[in-house]
Each structure stands twice: as structure tokens, then as C-alpha cells.
Short mmCIF file of C-alpha atoms in Angstrom, two decimals:
data_model
loop_
_atom_site.label_atom_id
_atom_site.label_comp_id
_atom_site.label_asym_id
_atom_site.label_seq_id
_atom_site.Cartn_x
_atom_site.Cartn_y
_atom_site.Cartn_z
CA MET A 1 30.29 35.21 4.94
CA ASP A 2 28.97 32.95 7.89
CA ASP A 3 29.16 28.88 7.34
CA ILE A 4 25.51 28.19 6.18
CA ASP A 5 23.98 24.80 6.92
CA PHE A 6 21.35 24.82 4.25
CA ASN A 7 19.86 21.43 5.23
CA LEU A 8 19.35 22.44 8.72
CA MET A 9 17.82 25.72 7.60
CA LYS A 10 15.33 23.75 5.24
CA ARG A 11 14.62 21.52 8.10
CA TRP A 12 13.85 24.79 10.08
CA VAL A 13 11.65 26.34 7.49
CA ASN A 14 9.66 23.15 6.89
CA ASP A 15 9.27 22.84 10.94
CA LEU A 16 7.99 26.47 10.92
CA ARG A 17 5.49 25.60 8.11
CA THR A 18 4.26 22.18 9.86
CA THR A 19 4.57 22.66 13.59
CA LYS A 20 1.24 22.70 15.56
CA VAL A 21 2.75 24.50 18.69
CA GLU A 22 1.40 27.90 19.84
CA GLN A 23 3.67 30.88 18.75
CA ALA A 24 5.47 32.72 21.61
CA TYR A 25 6.88 36.33 21.71
CA GLY A 26 9.76 37.53 23.55
CA SER A 27 10.85 34.22 24.64
CA LEU A 28 12.30 31.34 22.97
CA ARG A 29 9.89 28.95 24.77
CA LEU A 30 7.11 29.63 27.56
CA CYS A 31 6.87 27.36 30.83
CA SER A 32 4.73 27.57 33.80
CA PHE A 33 6.23 29.30 36.79
CA ASP A 34 7.09 26.07 38.38
CA GLY A 35 9.17 25.36 35.41
CA THR A 36 7.19 22.87 33.27
CA PRO A 37 7.89 23.37 29.68
CA LEU A 38 4.80 24.44 27.39
CA ASP A 39 4.54 23.62 23.70
CA CYS A 40 4.62 27.76 22.89
CA PHE A 41 7.83 28.60 21.18
CA CYS A 42 9.09 31.58 19.12
CA ALA A 43 10.66 31.13 15.43
CA LEU A 44 14.31 31.03 17.12
CA GLY A 45 13.00 28.54 19.77
CA ARG A 46 11.90 26.14 17.12
CA PHE A 47 15.35 26.29 15.67
CA TYR A 48 16.71 24.66 18.87
CA ALA A 49 13.69 22.57 19.21
CA ILE A 50 14.39 20.67 15.81
CA GLN A 51 17.90 20.06 17.14
CA GLY A 52 16.89 18.47 20.45
CA ALA A 53 17.72 21.35 22.58
CA THR A 54 17.96 21.06 26.55
CA TRP A 55 15.74 23.90 28.11
CA ARG A 56 16.37 25.65 31.45
CA GLN A 57 14.04 28.03 33.11
CA ASP A 58 15.12 31.54 32.96
CA PRO A 59 16.24 32.57 36.56
CA VAL A 60 14.52 36.09 36.10
CA VAL A 61 11.72 35.53 34.13
CA LYS A 62 9.95 32.49 35.38
CA SER A 63 7.43 31.92 32.42
CA ALA A 64 10.39 31.70 30.31
CA MET A 65 12.91 29.21 29.07
CA ASN A 66 16.32 29.66 27.28
CA VAL A 67 19.24 27.33 25.94
CA ASP A 68 22.85 28.33 26.59
CA ASN A 69 24.30 30.72 23.90
CA TRP A 70 20.91 31.42 22.45
CA LYS A 71 22.13 34.01 20.33
CA ASP A 72 24.32 31.71 18.51
CA LEU A 73 22.56 29.79 15.88
CA PRO A 74 24.98 27.14 14.33
CA GLY A 75 24.63 27.08 10.60
CA VAL A 76 22.69 30.35 10.32
CA PRO A 77 23.97 33.72 9.10
CA SER A 78 23.94 36.16 12.21
CA TRP A 79 22.08 38.71 10.22
CA LEU A 80 19.21 36.04 9.60
CA GLY A 81 18.96 35.08 13.09
CA GLU A 82 18.30 38.76 14.19
CA GLU A 83 15.95 39.34 11.40
CA VAL A 84 14.11 36.30 12.49
CA PHE A 85 13.96 37.40 16.13
CA THR A 86 12.72 40.88 14.83
CA MET A 87 10.03 39.43 12.83
CA ASN A 88 8.64 36.87 15.19
CA ASP A 89 8.45 39.67 18.10
CA GLY A 90 7.14 42.29 15.37
CA GLY A 91 4.09 39.75 15.00
CA SER A 92 4.97 37.85 11.62
CA THR A 93 3.54 34.50 11.89
CA PHE A 94 5.74 31.32 11.39
CA ALA A 95 4.45 30.80 7.83
CA GLU A 96 5.61 34.32 7.02
CA ILE A 97 9.01 33.86 8.64
CA ALA A 98 9.44 30.61 6.81
CA ASP A 99 8.80 32.33 3.62
CA TYR A 100 11.10 35.08 4.61
CA ILE A 101 13.93 32.48 5.50
CA GLU A 102 13.14 30.32 2.13
CA ASN A 103 13.44 33.61 0.11
CA GLU A 104 16.91 34.49 1.76
CA LEU A 105 18.00 30.94 1.10
CA ASP A 106 17.24 31.03 -2.40
CA LYS A 107 19.30 34.16 -2.76
CA LEU A 108 22.21 32.73 -0.95
CA THR A 109 22.32 29.73 -3.24
CA THR A 110 22.48 31.91 -6.32
CA LEU A 111 25.37 33.88 -5.40
#
């Protein structure tokens, strides 16, 4: 099993429930074509935002921003990150994703 940082995951759930930023799909974070970051993130993007990630403009998709090793979510089980990715880009809201993560956290703490 992956090493799980329950405190970090709880912070992520809280952020997803309280953030006022617009939700993005298909990109961790959106930016203008000149590289100016926008307050528009996907659920995984919010995971990096709460940790103070350094963002860089995608060299191909100029309206997108990424972080290095973006598929590596330290402290989060890989299967959970993949499900959050699928839920976000499938149209689930931040609140629905937060509920899902919290439900999975509850299951993990009762093992």
C-alpha cells in the first residue's frame, strides 16, 4: 500500500470544499496564452496548489500549466489520484470529489 498522508489528504478535502476558484477540466491549471496563471484548477491542481507548487506553462498546450512529476501525488494512493483525475474530467464537482476522497479516507482508517 502507498504511504498515506492523512493530514494532507484532509487539507485537500477541505480545500476542495472551500475554494472559490473556477474548476478546470483537462489541465491542472489554466493560464492565458502569455503564461499568466489563472485561478482555474482541476481537483489535482488544487492538491498541488495547497502545497505551494511551482507552476510552468505547458510548451504545447499554451493555455495549460503543469508541475514537474504531476502524476506523482506524494501521500496519496495512486489509485485514488487516478480516480480523482477521472472524476474531475468526467464532470464531477469539487464537492463531489471531496465527498469521494473523504469516504475513501474513512475506509482506509478502518482497515
